mmCIF file of C-alpha atoms in Angstrom:
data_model
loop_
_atom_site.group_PDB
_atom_site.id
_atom_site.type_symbol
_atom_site.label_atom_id
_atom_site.label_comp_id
_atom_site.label_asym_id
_atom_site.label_seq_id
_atom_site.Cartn_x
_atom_site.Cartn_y
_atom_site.Cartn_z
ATOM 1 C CA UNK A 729 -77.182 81.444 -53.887
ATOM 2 C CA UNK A 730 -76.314 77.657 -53.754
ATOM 3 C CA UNK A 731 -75.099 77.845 -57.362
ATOM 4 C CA UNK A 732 -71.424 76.186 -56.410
ATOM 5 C CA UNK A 733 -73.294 73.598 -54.405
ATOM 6 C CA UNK A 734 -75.476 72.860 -56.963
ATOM 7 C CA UNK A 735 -72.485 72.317 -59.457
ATOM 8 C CA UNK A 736 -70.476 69.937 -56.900
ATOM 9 C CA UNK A 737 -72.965 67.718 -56.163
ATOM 10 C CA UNK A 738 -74.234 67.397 -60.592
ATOM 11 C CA UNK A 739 -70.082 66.682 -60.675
ATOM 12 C CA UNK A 740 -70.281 63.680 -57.549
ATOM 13 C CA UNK A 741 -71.356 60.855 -59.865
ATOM 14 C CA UNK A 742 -68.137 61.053 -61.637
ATOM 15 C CA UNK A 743 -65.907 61.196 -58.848
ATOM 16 C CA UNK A 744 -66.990 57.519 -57.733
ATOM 17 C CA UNK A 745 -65.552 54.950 -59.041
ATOM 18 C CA UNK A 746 -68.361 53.257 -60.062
ATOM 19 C CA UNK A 747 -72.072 54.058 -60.829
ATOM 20 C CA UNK A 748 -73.618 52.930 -57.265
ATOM 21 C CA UNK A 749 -75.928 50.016 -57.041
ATOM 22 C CA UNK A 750 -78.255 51.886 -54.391
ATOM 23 C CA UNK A 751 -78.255 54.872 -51.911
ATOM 24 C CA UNK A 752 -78.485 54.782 -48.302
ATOM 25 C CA UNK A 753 -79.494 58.388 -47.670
ATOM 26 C CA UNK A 754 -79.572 59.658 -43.803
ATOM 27 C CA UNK A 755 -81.256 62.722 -43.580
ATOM 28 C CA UNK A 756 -81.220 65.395 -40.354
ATOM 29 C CA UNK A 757 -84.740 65.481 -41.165
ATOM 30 C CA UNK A 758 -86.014 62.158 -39.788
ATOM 31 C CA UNK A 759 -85.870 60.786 -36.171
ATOM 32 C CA UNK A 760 -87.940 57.919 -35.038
ATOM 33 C CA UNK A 761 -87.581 56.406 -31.219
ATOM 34 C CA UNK A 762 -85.593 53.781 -33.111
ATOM 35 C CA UNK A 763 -83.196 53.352 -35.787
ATOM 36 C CA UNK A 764 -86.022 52.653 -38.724
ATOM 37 C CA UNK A 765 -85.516 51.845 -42.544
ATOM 38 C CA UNK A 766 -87.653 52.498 -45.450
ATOM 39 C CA UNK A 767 -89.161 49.440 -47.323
ATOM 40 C CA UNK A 768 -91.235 51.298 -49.556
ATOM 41 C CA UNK A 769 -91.120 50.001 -53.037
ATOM 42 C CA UNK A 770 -92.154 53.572 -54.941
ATOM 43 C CA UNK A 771 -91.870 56.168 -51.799
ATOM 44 C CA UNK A 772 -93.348 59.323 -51.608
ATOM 45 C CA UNK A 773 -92.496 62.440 -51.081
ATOM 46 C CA UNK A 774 -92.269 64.414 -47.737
ATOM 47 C CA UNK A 775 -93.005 68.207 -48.127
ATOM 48 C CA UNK A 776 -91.645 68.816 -44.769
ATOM 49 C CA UNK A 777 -91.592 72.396 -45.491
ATOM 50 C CA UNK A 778 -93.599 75.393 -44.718
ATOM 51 C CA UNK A 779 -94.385 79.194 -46.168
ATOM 52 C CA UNK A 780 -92.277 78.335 -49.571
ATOM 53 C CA UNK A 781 -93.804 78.900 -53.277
ATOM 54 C CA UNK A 782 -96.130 76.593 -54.260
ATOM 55 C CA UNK A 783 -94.672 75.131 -56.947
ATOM 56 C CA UNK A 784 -92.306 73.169 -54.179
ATOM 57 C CA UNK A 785 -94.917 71.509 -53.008
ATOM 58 C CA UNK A 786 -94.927 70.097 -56.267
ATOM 59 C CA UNK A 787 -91.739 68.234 -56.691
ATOM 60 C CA UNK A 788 -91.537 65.003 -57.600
ATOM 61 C CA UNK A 789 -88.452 62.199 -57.638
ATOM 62 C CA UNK A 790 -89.297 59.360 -58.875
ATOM 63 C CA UNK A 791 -86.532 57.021 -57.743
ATOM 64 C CA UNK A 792 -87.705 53.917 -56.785
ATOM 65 C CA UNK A 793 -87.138 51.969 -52.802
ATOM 66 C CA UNK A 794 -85.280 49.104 -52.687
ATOM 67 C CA UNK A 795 -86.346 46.471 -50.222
ATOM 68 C CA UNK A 796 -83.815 43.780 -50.940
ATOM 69 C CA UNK A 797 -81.388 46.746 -49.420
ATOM 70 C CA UNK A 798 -83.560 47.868 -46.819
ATOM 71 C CA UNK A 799 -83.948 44.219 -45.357
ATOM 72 C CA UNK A 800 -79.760 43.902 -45.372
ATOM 73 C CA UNK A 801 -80.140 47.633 -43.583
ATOM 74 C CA UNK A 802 -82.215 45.825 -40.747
ATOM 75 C CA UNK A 803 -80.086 42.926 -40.456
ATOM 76 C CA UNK A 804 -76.889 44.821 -40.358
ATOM 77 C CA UNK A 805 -77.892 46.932 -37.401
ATOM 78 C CA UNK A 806 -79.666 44.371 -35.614
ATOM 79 C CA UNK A 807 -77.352 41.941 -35.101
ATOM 80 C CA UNK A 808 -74.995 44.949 -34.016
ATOM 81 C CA UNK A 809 -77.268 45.015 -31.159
ATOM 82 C CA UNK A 810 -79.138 48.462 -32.264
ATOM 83 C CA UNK A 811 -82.461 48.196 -31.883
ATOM 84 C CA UNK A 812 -84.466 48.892 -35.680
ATOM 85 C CA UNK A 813 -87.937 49.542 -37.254
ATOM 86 C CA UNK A 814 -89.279 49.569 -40.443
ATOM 87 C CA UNK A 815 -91.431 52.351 -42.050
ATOM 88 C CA UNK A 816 -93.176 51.403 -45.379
ATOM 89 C CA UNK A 817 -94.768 54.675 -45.546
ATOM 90 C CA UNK A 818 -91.861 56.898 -45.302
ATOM 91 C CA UNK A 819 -91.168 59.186 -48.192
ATOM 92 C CA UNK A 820 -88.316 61.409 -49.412
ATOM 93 C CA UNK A 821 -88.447 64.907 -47.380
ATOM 94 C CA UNK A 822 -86.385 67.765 -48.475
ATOM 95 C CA UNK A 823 -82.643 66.597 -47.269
ATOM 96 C CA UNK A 824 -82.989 63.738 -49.286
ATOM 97 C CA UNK A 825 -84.715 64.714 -52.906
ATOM 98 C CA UNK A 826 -82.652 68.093 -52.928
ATOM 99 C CA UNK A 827 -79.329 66.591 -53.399
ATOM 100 C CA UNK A 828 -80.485 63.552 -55.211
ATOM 101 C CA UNK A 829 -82.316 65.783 -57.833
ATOM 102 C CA UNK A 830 -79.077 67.401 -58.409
ATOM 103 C CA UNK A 831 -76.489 63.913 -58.352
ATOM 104 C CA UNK A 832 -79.363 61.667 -60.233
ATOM 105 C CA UNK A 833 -81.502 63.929 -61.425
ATOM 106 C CA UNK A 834 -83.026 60.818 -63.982
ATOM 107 C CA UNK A 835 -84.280 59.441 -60.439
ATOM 108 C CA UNK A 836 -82.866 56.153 -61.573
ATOM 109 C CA UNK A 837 -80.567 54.935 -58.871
ATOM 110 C CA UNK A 838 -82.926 53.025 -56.006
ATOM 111 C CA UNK A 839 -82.369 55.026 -52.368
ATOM 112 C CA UNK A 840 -83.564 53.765 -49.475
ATOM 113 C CA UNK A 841 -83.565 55.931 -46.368
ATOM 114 C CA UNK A 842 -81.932 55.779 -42.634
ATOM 115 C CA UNK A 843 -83.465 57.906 -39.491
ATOM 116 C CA UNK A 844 -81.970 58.594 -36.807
ATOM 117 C CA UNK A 845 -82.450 57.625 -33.182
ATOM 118 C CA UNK A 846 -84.261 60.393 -31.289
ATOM 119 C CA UNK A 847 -81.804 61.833 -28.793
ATOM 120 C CA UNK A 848 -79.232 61.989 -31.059
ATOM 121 C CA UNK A 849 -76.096 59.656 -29.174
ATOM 122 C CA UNK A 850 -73.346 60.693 -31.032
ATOM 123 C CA UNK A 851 -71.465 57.031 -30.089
ATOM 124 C CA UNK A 852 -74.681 55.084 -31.101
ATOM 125 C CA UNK A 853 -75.050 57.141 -34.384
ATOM 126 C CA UNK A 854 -70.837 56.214 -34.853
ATOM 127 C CA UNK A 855 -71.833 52.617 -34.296
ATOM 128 C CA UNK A 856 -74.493 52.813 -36.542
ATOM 129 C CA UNK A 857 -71.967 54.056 -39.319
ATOM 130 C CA UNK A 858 -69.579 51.047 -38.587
ATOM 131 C CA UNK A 859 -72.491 48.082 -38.422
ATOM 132 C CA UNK A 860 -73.258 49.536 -42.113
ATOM 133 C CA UNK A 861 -69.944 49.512 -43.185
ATOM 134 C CA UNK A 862 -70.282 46.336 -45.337
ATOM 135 C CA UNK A 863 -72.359 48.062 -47.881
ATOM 136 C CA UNK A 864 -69.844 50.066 -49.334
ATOM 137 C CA UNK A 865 -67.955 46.725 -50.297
ATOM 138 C CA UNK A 866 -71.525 45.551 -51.911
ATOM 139 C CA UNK A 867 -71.991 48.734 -54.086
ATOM 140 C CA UNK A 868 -73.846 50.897 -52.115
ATOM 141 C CA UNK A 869 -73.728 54.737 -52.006
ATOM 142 C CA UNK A 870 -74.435 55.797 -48.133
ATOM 143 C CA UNK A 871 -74.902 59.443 -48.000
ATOM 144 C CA UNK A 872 -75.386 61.909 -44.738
ATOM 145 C CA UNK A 873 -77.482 64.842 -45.614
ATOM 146 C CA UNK A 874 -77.226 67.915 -42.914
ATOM 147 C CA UNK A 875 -75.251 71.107 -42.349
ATOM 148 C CA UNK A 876 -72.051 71.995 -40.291
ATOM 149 C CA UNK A 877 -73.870 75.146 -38.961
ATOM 150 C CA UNK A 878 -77.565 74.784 -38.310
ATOM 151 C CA UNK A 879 -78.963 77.467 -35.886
ATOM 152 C CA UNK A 880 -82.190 78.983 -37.811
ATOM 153 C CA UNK A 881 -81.822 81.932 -35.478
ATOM 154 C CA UNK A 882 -78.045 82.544 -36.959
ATOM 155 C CA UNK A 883 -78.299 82.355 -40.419
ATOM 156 C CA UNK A 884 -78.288 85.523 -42.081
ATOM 157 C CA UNK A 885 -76.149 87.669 -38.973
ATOM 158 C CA UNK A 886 -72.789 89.365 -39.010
ATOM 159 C CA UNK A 887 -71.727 87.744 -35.359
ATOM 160 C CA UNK A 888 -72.961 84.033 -36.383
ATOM 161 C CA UNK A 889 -69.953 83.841 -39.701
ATOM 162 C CA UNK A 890 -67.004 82.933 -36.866
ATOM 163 C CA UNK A 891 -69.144 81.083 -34.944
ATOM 164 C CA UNK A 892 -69.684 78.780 -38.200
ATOM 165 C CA UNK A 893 -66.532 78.799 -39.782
ATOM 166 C CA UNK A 894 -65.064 77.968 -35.911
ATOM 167 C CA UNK A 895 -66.954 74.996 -35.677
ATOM 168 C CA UNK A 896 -66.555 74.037 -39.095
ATOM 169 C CA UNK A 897 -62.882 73.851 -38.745
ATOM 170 C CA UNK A 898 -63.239 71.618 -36.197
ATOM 171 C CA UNK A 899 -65.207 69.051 -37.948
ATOM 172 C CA UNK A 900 -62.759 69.556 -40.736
ATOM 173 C CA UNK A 901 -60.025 69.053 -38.055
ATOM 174 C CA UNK A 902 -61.787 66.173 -36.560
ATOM 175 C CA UNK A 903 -62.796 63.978 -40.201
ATOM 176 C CA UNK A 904 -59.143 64.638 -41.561
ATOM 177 C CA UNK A 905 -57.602 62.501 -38.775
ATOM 178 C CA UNK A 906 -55.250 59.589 -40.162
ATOM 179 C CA UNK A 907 -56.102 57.611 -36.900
ATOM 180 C CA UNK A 908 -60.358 56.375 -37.033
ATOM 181 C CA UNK A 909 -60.439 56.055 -33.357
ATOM 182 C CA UNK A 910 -59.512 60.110 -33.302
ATOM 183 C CA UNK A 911 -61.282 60.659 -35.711
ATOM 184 C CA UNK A 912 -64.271 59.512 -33.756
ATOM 185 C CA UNK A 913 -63.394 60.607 -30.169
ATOM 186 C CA UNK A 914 -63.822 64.067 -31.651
ATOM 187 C CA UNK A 915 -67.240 63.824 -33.383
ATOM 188 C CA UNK A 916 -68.732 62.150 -29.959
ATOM 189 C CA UNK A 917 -67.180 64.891 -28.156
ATOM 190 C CA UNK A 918 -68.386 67.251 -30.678
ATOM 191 C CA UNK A 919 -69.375 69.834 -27.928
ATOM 192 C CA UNK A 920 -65.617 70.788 -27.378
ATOM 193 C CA UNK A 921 -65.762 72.496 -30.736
ATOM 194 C CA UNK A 922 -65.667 76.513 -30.625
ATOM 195 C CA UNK A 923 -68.835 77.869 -30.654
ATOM 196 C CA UNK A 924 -70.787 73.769 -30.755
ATOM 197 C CA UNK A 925 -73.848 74.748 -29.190
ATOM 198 C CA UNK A 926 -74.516 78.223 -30.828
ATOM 199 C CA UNK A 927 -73.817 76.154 -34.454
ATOM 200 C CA UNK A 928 -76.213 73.155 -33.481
ATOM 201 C CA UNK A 929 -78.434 74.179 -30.549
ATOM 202 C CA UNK A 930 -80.031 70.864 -31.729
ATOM 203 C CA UNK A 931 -77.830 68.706 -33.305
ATOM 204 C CA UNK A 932 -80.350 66.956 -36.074
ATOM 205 C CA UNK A 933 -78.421 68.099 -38.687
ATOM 206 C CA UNK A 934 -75.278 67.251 -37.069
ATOM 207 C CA UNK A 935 -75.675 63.475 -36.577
ATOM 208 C CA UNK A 936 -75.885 62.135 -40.060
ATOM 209 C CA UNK A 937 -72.207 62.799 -40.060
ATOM 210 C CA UNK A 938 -71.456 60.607 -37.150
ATOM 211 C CA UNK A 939 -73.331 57.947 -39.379
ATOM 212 C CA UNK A 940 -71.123 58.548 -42.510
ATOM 213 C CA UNK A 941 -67.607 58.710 -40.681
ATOM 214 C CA UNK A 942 -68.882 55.164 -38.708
ATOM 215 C CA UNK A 943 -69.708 53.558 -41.991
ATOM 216 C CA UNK A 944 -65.588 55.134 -43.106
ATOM 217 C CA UNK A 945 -64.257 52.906 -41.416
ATOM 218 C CA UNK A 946 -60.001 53.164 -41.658
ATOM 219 C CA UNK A 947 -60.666 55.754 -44.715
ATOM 220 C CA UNK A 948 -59.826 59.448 -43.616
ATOM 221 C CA UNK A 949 -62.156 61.971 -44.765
ATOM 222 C CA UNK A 950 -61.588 65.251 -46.355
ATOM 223 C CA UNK A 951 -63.887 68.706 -47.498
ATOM 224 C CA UNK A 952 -65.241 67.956 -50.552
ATOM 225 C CA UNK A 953 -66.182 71.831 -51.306
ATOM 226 C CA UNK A 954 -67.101 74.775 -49.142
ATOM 227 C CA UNK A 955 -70.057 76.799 -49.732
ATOM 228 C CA UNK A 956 -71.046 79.987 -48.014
ATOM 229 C CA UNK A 957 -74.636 80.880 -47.776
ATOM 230 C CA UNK A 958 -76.664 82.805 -45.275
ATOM 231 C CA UNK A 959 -73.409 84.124 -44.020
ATOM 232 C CA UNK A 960 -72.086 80.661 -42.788
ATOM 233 C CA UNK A 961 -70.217 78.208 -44.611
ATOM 234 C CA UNK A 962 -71.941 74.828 -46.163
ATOM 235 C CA UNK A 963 -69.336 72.301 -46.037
ATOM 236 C CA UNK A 964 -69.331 68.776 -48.108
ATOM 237 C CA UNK A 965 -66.775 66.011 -46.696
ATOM 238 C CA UNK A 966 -66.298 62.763 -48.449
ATOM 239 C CA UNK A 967 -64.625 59.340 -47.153
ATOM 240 C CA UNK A 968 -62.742 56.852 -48.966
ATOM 241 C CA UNK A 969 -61.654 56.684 -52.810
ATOM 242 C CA UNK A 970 -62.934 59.154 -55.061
ATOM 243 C CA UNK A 971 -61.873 58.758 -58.578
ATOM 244 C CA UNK A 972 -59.483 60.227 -60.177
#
């Protein structure tokens, strides 16, 4: 299980065109009343995780914080007009360390982390996206980490695979428009997809996307890979230029 996803995301690094300077990671696995950066210098880890061997409460990664990035985080958003904390205490849970193990697994590439705004606005998540778009001019890696199905009653059941794949095609639908503004209008509106609420009953794992495709900007996105897993598919999208 996982073994394709584990292969695509060892193979990202050298689809970028460059080695990133720093990662801004947004993971479906931290909310806080407002938008709220990491500043930690050498974070921690979150073992947000229960009932699993014991030897994953034992991970460790490394990477160091970077505060120089998580001060331009701040400032970006807050002179958007979002509001913004900081959290010097926050550590890396599960959504981030995972797929960073895999892409970086030296732990050498500074990440700072994103949360997102409790009740989940789909708009103010979008706007989010765009107030960060800068930093992918200034070298920075911003990565969403979530699922396109995420209903922890589903996985595993015969009647939940075209209820995931249904809604998965319409994200795929909705990220592949040419036009940004469609683009958009779709992920806010994400509810119109078949089968929305049975694939997100809460849409945690959903938002980080409306984050990434913000910070896109003009770029159209595309499926990176699709896994399957728990009988539902595990879909990877990407925006702007990949290399070659």
């Amino acid at each position: 299980m996982f073994a394709r996803t584990a292969a695509e995301f060892a193979a990202l690094p050298a689809r970028l065109p460059s080695r990133p300077k720093a990662i801004l990671a947004i993971s479906g696995h931290w909310e806080a009343p407002d938008f709220t950066v990491s500043t930690a210098e050498r974070p921690p880890m979150e073992y947000d995780y229960y009932g699993f061997p014991e030897h994953t409460y034992h991970i460790s990664y490394p990477a160091p914080g970077a505060p120089a990035l998580a001060a331009r985080v701040k400032d970006l958003l807050s002179s958007s007009g979002l509001g913004v904390s900081e959290d010097a205490a926050r550590g890396f849970d599960h959504g981030v360390f995972v797929p960073l193990s895999l892409m970086y697994p030296q732990a050498d590439v500074p990440v700072v982390m994103l949360s997102l705004r409790s009740g989940y606005d789909a708009a103010e998540h979008i706007r989010a996206g765009q107030a960060l778009a800068p930093l992918r001019d200034e070298g920075i890696l911003i990565i969403g980490s979530g699922l396109t199905y995420h209903n922890m009653r589903g996985f595993g059941r015969d009647e939940s695979t075209p209820v995931a794949e249904a809604f998965e095609a319409y994200l795929n639908r909705a990220i592949s428009q040419k036009s940004a503004a469609a683009r958009n209008d779709m992920l806010v509106h994400w509810e119109n997809g078949p089968g929305a609420r049975l694939a997100h009953p809460r849409e945690d794992h959903l938002v980080p996307l409306m984050v990434v495709a913000g910070a896109a900007g003009e770029h159209t996105g595309r499926a990176l890979f699709i896994d399957h897993a728990m009988k539902v598919p595990m879909a990877s999208y990407e925006f702007g230029a990949a290399a070659a």
